[in-house]
Tab-separated table of C-alpha atoms and ligand atoms in Angstrom:
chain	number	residue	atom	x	y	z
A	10	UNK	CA	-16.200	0.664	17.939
A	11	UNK	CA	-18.585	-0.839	14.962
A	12	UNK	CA	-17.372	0.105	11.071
A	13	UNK	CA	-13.740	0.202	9.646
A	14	UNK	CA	-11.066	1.716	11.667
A	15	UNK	CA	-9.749	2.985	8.411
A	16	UNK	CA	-12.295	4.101	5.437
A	17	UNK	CA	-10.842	5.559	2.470
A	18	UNK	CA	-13.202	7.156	0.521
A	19	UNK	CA	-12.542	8.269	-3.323
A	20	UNK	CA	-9.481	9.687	-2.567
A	21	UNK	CA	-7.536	11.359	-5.861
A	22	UNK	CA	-4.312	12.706	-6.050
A	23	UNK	CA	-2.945	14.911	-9.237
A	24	UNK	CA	0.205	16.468	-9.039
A	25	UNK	CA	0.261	19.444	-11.082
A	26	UNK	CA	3.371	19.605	-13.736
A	27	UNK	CA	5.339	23.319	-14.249
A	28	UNK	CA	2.560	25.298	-16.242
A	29	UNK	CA	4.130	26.721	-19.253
A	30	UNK	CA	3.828	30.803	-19.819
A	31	UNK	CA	0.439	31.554	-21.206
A	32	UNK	CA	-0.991	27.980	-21.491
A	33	UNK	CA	-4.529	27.730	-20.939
A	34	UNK	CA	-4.604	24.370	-19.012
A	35	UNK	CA	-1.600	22.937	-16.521
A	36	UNK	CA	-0.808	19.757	-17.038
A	37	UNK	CA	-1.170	17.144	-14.858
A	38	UNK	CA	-0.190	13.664	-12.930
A	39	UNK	CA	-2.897	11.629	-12.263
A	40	UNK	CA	-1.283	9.482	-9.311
A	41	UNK	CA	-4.361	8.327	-7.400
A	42	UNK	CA	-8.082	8.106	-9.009
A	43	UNK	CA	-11.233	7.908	-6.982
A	44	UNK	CA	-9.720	5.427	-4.770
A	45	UNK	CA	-11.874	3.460	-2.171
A	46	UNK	CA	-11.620	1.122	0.419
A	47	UNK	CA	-12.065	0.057	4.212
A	48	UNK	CA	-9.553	-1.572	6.459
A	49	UNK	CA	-10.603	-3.437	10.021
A	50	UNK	CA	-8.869	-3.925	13.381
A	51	UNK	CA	-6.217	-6.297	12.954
A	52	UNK	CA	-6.924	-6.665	9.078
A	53	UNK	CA	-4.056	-6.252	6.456
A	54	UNK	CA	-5.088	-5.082	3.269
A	55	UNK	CA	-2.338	-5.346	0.549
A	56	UNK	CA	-2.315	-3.123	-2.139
A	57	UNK	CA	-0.679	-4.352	-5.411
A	58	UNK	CA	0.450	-3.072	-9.445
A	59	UNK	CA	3.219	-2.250	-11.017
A	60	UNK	CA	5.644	0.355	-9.973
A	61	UNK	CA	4.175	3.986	-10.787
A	62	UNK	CA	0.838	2.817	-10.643
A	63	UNK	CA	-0.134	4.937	-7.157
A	64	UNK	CA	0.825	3.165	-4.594
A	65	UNK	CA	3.181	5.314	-2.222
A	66	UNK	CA	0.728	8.018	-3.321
A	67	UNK	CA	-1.348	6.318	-1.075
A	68	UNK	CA	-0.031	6.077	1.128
A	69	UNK	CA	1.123	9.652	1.363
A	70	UNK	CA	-1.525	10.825	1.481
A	71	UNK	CA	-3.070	8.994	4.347
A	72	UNK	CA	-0.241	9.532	6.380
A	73	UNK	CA	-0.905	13.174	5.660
A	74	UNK	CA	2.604	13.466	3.941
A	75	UNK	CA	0.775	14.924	1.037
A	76	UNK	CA	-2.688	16.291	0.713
A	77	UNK	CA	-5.279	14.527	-1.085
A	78	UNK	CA	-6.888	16.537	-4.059
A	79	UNK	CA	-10.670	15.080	-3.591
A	80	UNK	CA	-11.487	12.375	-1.456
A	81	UNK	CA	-11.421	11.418	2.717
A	82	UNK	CA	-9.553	9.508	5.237
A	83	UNK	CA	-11.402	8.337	8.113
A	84	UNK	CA	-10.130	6.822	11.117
A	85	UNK	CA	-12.834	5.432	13.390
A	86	UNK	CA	-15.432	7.602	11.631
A	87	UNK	CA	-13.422	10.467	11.999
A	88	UNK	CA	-12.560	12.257	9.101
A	89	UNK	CA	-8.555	13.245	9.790
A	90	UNK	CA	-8.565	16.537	7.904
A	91	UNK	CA	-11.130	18.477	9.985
A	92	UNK	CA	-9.255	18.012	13.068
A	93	UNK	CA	-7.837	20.462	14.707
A	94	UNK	CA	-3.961	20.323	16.139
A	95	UNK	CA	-4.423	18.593	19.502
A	96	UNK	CA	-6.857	16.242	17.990
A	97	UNK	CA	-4.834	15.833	15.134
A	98	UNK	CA	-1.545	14.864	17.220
A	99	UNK	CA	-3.607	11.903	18.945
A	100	UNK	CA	-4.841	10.251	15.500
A	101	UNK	CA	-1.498	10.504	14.320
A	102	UNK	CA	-0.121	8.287	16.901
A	103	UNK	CA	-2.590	5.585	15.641
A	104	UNK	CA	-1.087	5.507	12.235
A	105	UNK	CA	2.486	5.162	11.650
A	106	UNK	CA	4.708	4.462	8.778
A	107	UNK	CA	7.214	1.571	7.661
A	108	UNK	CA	9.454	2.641	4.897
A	109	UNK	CA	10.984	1.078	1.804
A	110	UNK	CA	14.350	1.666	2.607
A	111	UNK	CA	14.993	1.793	6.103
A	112	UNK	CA	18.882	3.073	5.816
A	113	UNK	CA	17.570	5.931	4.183
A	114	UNK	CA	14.763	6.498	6.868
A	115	UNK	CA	16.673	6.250	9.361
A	116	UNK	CA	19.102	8.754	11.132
A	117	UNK	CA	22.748	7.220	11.317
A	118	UNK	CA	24.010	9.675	13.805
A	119	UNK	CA	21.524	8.336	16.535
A	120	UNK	CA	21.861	4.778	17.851
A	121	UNK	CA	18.927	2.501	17.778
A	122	UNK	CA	17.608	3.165	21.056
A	123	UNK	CA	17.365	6.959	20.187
A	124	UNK	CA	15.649	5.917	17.266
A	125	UNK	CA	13.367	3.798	18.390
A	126	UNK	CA	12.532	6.455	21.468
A	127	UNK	CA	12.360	9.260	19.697
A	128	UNK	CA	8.570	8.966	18.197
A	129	UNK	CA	7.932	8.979	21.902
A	130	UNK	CA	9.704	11.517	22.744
A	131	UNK	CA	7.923	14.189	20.492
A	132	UNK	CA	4.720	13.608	22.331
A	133	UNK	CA	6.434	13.054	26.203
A	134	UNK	CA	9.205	13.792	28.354
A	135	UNK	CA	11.269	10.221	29.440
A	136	UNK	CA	14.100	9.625	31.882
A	137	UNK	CA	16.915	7.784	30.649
A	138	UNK	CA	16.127	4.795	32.291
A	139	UNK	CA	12.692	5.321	30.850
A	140	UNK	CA	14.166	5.351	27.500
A	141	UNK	CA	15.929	2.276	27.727
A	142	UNK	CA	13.531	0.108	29.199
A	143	UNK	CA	11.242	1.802	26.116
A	144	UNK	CA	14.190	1.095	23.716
A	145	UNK	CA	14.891	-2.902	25.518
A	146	UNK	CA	11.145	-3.806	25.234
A	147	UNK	CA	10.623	-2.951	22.044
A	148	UNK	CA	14.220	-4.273	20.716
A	149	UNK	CA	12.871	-7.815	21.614
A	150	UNK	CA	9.240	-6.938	20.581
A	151	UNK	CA	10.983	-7.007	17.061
A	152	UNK	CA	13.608	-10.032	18.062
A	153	UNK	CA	16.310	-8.326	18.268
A	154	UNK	CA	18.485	-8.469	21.241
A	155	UNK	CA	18.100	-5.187	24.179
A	156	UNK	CA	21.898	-4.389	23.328
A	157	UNK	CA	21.484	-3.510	20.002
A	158	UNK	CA	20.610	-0.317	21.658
A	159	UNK	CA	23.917	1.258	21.301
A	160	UNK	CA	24.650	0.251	17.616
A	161	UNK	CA	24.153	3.247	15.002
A	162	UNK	CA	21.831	1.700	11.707
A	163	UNK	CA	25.409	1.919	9.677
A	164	UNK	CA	26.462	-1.471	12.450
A	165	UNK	CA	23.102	-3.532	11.506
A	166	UNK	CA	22.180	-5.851	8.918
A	167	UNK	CA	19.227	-4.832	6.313
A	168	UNK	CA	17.181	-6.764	8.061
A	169	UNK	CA	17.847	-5.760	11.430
A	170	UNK	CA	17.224	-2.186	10.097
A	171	UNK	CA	14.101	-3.245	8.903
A	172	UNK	CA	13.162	-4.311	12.947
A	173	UNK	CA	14.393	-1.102	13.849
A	174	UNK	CA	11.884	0.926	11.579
A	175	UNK	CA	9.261	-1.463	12.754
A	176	UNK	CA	9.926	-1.191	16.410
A	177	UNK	CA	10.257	2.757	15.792
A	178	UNK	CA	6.685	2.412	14.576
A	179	UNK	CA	5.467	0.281	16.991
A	180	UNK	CA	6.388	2.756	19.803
A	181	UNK	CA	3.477	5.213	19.782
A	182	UNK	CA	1.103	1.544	20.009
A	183	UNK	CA	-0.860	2.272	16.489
A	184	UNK	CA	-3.493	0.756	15.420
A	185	UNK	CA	-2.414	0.786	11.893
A	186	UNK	CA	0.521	0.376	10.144
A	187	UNK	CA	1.678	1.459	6.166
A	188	UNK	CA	4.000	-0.242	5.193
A	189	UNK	CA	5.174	0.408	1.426
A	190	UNK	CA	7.691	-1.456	-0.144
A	191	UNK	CA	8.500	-2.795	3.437
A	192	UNK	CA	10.551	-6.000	2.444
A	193	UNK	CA	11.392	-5.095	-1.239
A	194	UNK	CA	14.689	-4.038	-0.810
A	195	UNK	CA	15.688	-7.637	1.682
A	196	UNK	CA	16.868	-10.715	0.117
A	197	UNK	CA	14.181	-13.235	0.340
A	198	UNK	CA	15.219	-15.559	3.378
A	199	UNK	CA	15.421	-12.227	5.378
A	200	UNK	CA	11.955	-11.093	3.500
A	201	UNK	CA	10.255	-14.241	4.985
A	202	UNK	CA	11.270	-13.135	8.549
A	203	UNK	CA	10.495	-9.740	8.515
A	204	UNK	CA	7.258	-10.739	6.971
A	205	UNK	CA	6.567	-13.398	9.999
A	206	UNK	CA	7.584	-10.607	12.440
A	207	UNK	CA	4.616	-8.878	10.774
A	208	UNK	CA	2.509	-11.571	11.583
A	209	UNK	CA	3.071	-12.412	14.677
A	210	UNK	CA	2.679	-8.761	15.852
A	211	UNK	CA	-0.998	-8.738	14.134
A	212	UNK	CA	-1.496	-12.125	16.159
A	213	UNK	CA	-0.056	-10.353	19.779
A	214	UNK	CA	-0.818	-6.869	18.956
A	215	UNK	CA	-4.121	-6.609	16.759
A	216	UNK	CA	-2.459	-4.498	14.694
A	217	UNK	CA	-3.796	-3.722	11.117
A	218	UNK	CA	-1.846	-2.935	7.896
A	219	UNK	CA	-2.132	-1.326	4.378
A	220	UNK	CA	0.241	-3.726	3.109
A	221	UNK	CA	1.980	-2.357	-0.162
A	222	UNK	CA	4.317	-4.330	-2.713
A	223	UNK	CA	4.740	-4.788	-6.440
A	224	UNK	CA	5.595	-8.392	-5.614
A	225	UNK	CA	2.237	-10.846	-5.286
A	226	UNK	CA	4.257	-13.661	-3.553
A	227	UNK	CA	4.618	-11.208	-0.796
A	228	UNK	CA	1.095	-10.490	-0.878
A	229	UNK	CA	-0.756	-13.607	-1.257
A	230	UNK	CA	1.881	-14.242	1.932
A	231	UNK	CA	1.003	-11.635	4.132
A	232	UNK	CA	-2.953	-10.230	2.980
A	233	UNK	CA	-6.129	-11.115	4.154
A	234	UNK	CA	-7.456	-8.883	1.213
A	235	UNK	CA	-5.552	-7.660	-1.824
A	236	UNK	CA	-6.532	-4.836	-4.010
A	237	UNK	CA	-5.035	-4.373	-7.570
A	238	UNK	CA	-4.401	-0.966	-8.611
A	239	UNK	CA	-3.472	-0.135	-12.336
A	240	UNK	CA	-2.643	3.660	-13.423
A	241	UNK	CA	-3.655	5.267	-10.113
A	242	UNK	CA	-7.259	3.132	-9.876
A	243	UNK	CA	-8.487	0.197	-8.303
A	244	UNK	CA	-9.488	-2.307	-10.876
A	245	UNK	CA	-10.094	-5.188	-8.471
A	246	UNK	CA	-10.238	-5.767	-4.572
A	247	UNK	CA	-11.196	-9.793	-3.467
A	248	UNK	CA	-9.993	-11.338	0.096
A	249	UNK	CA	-6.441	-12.831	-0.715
A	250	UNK	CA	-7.585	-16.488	-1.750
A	251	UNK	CA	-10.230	-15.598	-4.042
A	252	UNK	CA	-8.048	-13.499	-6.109
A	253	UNK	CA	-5.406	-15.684	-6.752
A	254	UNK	CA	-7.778	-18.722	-7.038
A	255	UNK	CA	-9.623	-17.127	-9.538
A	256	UNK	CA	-8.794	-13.509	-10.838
A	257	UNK	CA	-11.019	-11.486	-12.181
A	258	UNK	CA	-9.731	-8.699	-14.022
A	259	UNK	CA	-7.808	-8.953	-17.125
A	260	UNK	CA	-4.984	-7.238	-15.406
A	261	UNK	CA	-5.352	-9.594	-11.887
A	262	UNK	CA	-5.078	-12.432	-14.197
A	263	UNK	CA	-2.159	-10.716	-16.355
A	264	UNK	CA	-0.065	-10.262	-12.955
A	265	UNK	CA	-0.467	-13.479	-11.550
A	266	UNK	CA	0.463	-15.469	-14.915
A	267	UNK	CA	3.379	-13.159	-14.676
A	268	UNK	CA	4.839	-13.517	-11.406
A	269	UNK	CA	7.773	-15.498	-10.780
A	270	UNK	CA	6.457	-18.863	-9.766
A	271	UNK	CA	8.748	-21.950	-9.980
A	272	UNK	CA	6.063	-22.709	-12.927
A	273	UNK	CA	7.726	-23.282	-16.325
A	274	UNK	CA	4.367	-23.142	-17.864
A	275	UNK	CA	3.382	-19.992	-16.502
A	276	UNK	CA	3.805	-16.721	-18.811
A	277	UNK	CA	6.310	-13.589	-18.555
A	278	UNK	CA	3.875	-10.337	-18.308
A	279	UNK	CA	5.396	-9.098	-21.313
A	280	UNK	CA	4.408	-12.229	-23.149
A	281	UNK	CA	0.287	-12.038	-21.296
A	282	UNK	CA	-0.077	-8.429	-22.197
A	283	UNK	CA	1.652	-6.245	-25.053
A	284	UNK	CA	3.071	-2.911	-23.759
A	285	UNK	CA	4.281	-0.609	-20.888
A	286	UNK	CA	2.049	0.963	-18.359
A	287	UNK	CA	0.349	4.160	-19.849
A	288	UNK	CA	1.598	7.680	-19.082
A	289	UNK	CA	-0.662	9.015	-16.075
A	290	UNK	CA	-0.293	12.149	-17.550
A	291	UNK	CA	-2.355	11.552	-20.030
A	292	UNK	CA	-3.879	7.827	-19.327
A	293	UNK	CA	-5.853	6.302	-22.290
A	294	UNK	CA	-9.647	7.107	-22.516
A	295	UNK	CA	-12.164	4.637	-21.033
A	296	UNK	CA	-10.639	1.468	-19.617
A	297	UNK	CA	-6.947	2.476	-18.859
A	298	UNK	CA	-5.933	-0.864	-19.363
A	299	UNK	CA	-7.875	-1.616	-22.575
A	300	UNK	CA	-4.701	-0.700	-25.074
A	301	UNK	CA	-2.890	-3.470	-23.454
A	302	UNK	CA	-6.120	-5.529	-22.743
A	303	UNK	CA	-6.469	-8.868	-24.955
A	304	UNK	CA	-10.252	-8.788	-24.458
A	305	UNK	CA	-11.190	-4.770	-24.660
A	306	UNK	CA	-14.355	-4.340	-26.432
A	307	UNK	CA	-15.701	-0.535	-27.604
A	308	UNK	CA	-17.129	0.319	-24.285
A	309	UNK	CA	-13.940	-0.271	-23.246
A	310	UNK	CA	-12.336	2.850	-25.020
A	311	UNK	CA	-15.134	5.047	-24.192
A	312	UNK	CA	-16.036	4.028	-20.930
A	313	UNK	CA	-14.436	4.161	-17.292
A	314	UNK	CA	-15.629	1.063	-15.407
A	315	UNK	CA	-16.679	0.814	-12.256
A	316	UNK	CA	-16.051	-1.274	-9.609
A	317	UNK	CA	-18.670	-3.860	-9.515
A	318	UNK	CA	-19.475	-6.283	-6.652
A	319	UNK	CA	-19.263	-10.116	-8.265
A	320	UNK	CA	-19.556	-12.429	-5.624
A	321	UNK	CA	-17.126	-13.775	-2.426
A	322	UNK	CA	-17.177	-10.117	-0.825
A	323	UNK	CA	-14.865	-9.195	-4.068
A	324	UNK	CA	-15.300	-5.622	-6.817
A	325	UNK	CA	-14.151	-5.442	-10.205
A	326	UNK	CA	-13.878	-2.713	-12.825
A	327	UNK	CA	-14.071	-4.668	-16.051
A	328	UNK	CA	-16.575	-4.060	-18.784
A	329	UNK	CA	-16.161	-7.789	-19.801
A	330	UNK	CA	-15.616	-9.661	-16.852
A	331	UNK	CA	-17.883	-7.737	-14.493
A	332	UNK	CA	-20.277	-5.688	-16.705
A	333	UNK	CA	-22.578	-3.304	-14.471
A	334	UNK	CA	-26.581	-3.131	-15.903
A	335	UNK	CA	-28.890	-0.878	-14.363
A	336	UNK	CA	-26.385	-0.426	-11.736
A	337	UNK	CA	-26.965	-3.950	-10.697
A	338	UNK	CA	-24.079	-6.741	-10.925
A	339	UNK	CA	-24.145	-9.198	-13.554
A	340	UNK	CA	-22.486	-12.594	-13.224
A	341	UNK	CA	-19.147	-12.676	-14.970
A	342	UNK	CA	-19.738	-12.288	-18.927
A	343	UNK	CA	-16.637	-13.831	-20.286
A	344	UNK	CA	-15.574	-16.764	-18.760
A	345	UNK	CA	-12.713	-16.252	-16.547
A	346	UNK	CA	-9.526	-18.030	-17.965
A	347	UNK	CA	-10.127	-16.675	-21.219
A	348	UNK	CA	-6.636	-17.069	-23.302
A	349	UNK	CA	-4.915	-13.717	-22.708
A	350	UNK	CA	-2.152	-14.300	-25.074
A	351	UNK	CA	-3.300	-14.688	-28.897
A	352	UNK	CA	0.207	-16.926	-29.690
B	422	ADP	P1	4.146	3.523	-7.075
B	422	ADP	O1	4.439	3.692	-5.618
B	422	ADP	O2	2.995	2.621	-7.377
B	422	ADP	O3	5.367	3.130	-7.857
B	422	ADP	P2	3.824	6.420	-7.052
B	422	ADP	O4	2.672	6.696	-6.161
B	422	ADP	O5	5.184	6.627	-6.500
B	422	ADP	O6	3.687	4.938	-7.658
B	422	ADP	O7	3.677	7.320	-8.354
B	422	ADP	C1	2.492	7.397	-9.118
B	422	ADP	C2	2.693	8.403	-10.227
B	422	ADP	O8	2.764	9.708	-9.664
B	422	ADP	C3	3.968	8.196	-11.008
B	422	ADP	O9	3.721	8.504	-12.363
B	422	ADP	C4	4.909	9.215	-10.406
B	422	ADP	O10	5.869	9.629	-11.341
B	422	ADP	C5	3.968	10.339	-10.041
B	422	ADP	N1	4.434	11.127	-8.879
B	422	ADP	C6	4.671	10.669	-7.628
B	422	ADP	N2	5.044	11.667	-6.813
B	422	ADP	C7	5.042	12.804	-7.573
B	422	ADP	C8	5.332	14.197	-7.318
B	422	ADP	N3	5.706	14.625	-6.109
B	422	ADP	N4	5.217	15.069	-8.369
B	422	ADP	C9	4.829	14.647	-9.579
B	422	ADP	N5	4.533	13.368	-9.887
B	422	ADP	C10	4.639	12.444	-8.903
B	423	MG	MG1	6.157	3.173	-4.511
């Protein structure tokens, strides 16, 4: 099959707030933004920002756990929402889900071989001994040992929760996996293994992912491409290296100075860029970054950017860094690695 197996195209999500008797106009949350992008076979595109910037949104709404506002998800071409129910059920299989918090996604009255069959189970009838050869193969898909079967999620280690939810997804053979938050909640040893189980099963399995994290050391880990969001938008999407080589966006570049590197010389966010993330109820005009943004210009408080192509296969939605003319792109205008802290 030629093209992306997953193409997200300007997908927006508001959630409307409680309208208020008699008001004219209901307020509402603008989680996701004319969002874009493409994912391959056996790619894993990370998806990065602060917390409340979109993300889960996301991915809620290509799981169909929410419906987008505007915008399409296609799978192999196929745009998921015109499908009928039969059709429906078999692209479903090819996406599945890895959650934050697997305790909480996870049923504690079942033991891990009933959790691991039951995704199965929905779509065909097993035998028991079909269920435990099911439940033994994919136990050690994850590394985890066939008797574990028995154990309910309350007798496992965070970690070995985490394989569970993995191996649950793996069950139906997707093609894709979300995973949000997927290690966040694992101290980091255990992080790095679960994150190497990820790996390896892209290696085996040519599995693809939509990778999402606040945290950019488990990004630049894990992603082949890595796209920043900031108040429900893409502001710039490079292949992993490039970005962190050389970001692009005043935010990118914000985020990476901040992140908790073993770097004494490195910056705090707080101390790159003044302020909290915007309200997406009512996000700043122009630029949503630009009140925080050490180089906004005018155009910048007017304006929305778009995402411009720069070079190295990477888009940026910067008015400085990546300003679009005649709806061509225009080298970098200021020079990348411009101070961002005036002190
Ligand atoms: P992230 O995962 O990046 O932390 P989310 O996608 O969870 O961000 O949230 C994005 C924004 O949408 C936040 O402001 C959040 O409060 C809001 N939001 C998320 N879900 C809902 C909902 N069901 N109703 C209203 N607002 C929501
Ligand atoms: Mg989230």
């Amino acid at each position: 099959m030629s093209g992306p197996l997953l193409r997200v195209e300007n997908l927006t999500k508001h959630y409307p707030l409680a309208a208020g008797f008699l008001k004219k106009t209901i307020p509402v949350v603008r989680a996701v933004e004319d969002v874009s992008f493409t994912v391959d076979a056996g790619e894993t595109l990370c998806i990065v920002g602060e917390s409340g910037c979109g993300k889960s949104t996301v991915a809620r709404v290509l799981m169909r756990l929410a419906e987008p506002t505007a915008g399409r998800v296609l799978i192999d071409g196929t745009d998921i929402a015109g499908l009928k129910k039969h059709a429906l059920r078999a692209y479903r299989r090819r996406m599945q889900m890895v959650f934050q918090d697997p305790y909480a996604s996870l049923n504690p009255r079942l033991t891990a071989g009933q959790i691991i069959t039951e995704p199965v189970e929905n779509y065909e009838r097993l035998s028991r001994n079909q269920c435990q050869a099911l439940a033994a193969g994919l136990l050690e898909k994850v590394g985890m040992s066939p008797e574990m079967m028995h154990r309910l999620p309350s007798e496992l280690s965070g970690g070995q929760r985490q394989r569970l939810g993995i191996a649950r997804a793996l069950s139906l053979n997707p093609s894709i996996i979300i995973a949000d938050e997927a290690v966040s909640a694992l101290d980091v040893s255990v992080q790095a293994q679960i994150l190497n189980l990820l790996m390896d099963l892209q290696q085996n399995l040519g599995i693809a992912y939509v990778f999402i994290s606040h945290d950019l050391g488990v990004v630049e880990h894990i992603g082949h491409r890595i796209a920043v969001m900031y108040l429900g938008r893409i502001v710039e999407l490079a292949p992993c290296e490039a970005l962190f080589a050389k970001p692009v966006h005043p935010y990118t570049e914000a985020l990476i100075a901040a992140a908790p590197v073993p770097d004494p010389t490195r910056f705090r966010l707080e101390a790159v860029v003044e302020g909290e993330v915007p309200s997406p109820i009512n996000p700043p005009t122009g630029c949503a970054f630009h009140p925080r943004c050490p180089l906004a210009a005018e155009r910048c408080r007017i304006e929305v950017p778009s995402l411009v192509p720069i070079d190295d296969g990477r888009v940026v939605a910067c008015h400085v860094r990546a300003p679009a003319a005649n709806g061509k792109a225009q080298p970098a205008a200021a020079p990348v690695g411009t101070p961002m802290c005036s002190s």
